[in-house]
Protein backbone atom coordinates (compact mmCIF):
# COMPACT_ATOMS: atom_id res chain seq x y z
CA UNK A 1 0.00 0.00 0.00
CA UNK A 2 1.63 3.21 -1.22
CA UNK A 3 -0.12 5.46 1.30
CA UNK A 4 1.11 3.48 4.27
CA UNK A 5 4.72 3.55 3.05
CA UNK A 6 4.57 7.29 2.46
CA UNK A 7 3.22 8.04 5.91
CA UNK A 8 5.60 5.62 7.64
CA UNK A 9 8.67 7.08 5.93
CA UNK A 10 7.44 10.66 6.37
CA UNK A 11 9.23 11.65 3.20
CA UNK A 12 8.03 14.86 1.68
CA UNK A 13 9.12 13.95 -1.82
CA UNK A 14 7.18 15.96 -4.39
CA UNK A 15 6.53 12.96 -6.64
CA UNK A 16 5.25 10.79 -3.78
CA UNK A 17 2.93 13.53 -2.56
CA UNK A 18 1.61 14.08 -6.09
CA UNK A 19 0.94 10.34 -6.39
CA UNK A 20 -0.88 10.35 -3.06
CA UNK A 21 -3.06 13.23 -4.20
CA UNK A 22 -3.77 11.68 -7.62
CA UNK A 23 -4.78 8.36 -6.07
CA UNK A 24 -7.16 9.92 -3.53
CA UNK A 25 -8.36 13.22 -4.97
CA UNK A 26 -11.49 11.97 -6.73
CA UNK A 27 -12.75 10.03 -3.73
CA UNK A 28 -12.23 12.94 -1.34
CA UNK A 29 -13.71 15.39 -3.84
CA UNK A 30 -16.81 13.24 -4.36
CA UNK A 31 -17.39 13.09 -0.61
CA UNK A 32 -17.00 16.86 -0.28
CA UNK A 33 -19.31 17.48 -3.23
CA UNK A 34 -21.92 15.15 -1.73
CA UNK A 35 -21.82 17.20 1.46
CA UNK A 36 -21.89 20.72 -0.02
CA UNK A 37 -23.45 20.24 -3.50
CA UNK A 38 -21.23 22.93 -4.99
CA UNK A 39 -18.30 22.11 -7.30
CA UNK A 40 -16.13 25.10 -6.48
CA UNK A 41 -16.61 24.77 -2.74
CA UNK A 42 -15.95 21.02 -2.91
CA UNK A 43 -12.72 21.64 -4.82
CA UNK A 44 -11.61 24.23 -2.25
CA UNK A 45 -12.38 21.91 0.66
CA UNK A 46 -10.58 19.00 -1.02
CA UNK A 47 -7.47 21.09 -1.63
CA UNK A 48 -7.54 22.45 1.92
CA UNK A 49 -7.76 18.96 3.35
CA UNK A 50 -4.78 17.72 1.35
CA UNK A 51 -2.76 20.75 2.46
CA UNK A 52 -3.69 20.12 6.10
CA UNK A 53 -2.76 16.46 5.79
CA UNK A 54 0.63 17.21 4.24
CA UNK A 55 1.35 19.88 6.85
CA UNK A 56 0.42 17.56 9.74
CA UNK A 57 1.71 14.32 8.20
CA UNK A 58 4.30 13.81 10.93
CA UNK A 59 1.52 13.58 13.53
CA UNK A 60 -0.60 11.08 11.58
CA UNK A 61 -1.49 7.88 13.43
CA UNK A 62 -2.97 5.08 11.42
CA UNK A 63 -6.39 4.07 12.74
CA UNK A 64 -7.76 2.76 9.48
CA UNK A 65 -7.76 3.82 5.88
CA UNK A 66 -5.94 7.03 5.05
CA UNK A 67 -8.99 8.39 3.26
mmCIF file of N, CA, C and O in Angstrom, residues 32-39 42:
data_model
loop_
_atom_site.group_PDB
_atom_site.id
_atom_site.type_symbol
_atom_site.label_atom_id
_atom_site.label_comp_id
_atom_site.label_asym_id
_atom_site.label_seq_id
_atom_site.Cartn_x
_atom_site.Cartn_y
_atom_site.Cartn_z
ATOM 1 N N UNK A 32 -16.781 15.439 -0.558
ATOM 2 C CA UNK A 32 -17.004 16.862 -0.278
ATOM 3 C C UNK A 32 -18.166 17.402 -1.105
ATOM 4 O O UNK A 32 -19.020 18.138 -0.587
ATOM 5 N N UNK A 33 -18.213 17.023 -2.375
ATOM 6 C CA UNK A 33 -19.305 17.481 -3.227
ATOM 7 C C UNK A 33 -20.649 16.966 -2.724
ATOM 8 O O UNK A 33 -21.641 17.692 -2.715
ATOM 9 N N UNK A 34 -20.688 15.730 -2.284
ATOM 10 C CA UNK A 34 -21.916 15.154 -1.734
ATOM 11 C C UNK A 34 -22.398 15.965 -0.537
ATOM 12 O O UNK A 34 -23.603 16.163 -0.363
ATOM 13 N N UNK A 35 -21.451 16.449 0.262
ATOM 14 C CA UNK A 35 -21.816 17.200 1.460
ATOM 15 C C UNK A 35 -22.270 18.626 1.150
ATOM 16 O O UNK A 35 -23.214 19.131 1.768
ATOM 17 N N UNK A 36 -21.601 19.306 0.213
ATOM 18 C CA UNK A 36 -21.890 20.725 -0.016
ATOM 19 C C UNK A 36 -22.676 21.025 -1.286
ATOM 20 O O UNK A 36 -23.210 22.127 -1.429
ATOM 21 N N UNK A 37 -22.713 20.086 -2.234
ATOM 22 C CA UNK A 37 -23.455 20.238 -3.501
ATOM 23 C C UNK A 37 -23.041 21.477 -4.297
ATOM 24 O O UNK A 37 -23.861 22.150 -4.914
ATOM 25 N N UNK A 38 -21.746 21.800 -4.245
ATOM 26 C CA UNK A 38 -21.227 22.934 -4.995
ATOM 27 C C UNK A 38 -19.817 22.559 -5.449
ATOM 28 O O UNK A 38 -18.957 22.281 -4.618
ATOM 29 N N UNK A 39 -19.594 22.563 -6.762
ATOM 30 C CA UNK A 39 -18.302 22.108 -7.302
ATOM 31 C C UNK A 39 -17.122 22.925 -6.804
ATOM 32 O O UNK A 39 -16.108 22.380 -6.395
ATOM 33 N N UNK A 42 -16.490 22.367 -3.106
ATOM 34 C CA UNK A 42 -15.952 21.018 -2.908
ATOM 35 C C UNK A 42 -14.484 20.948 -3.315
ATOM 36 O O UNK A 42 -13.672 20.312 -2.625
#
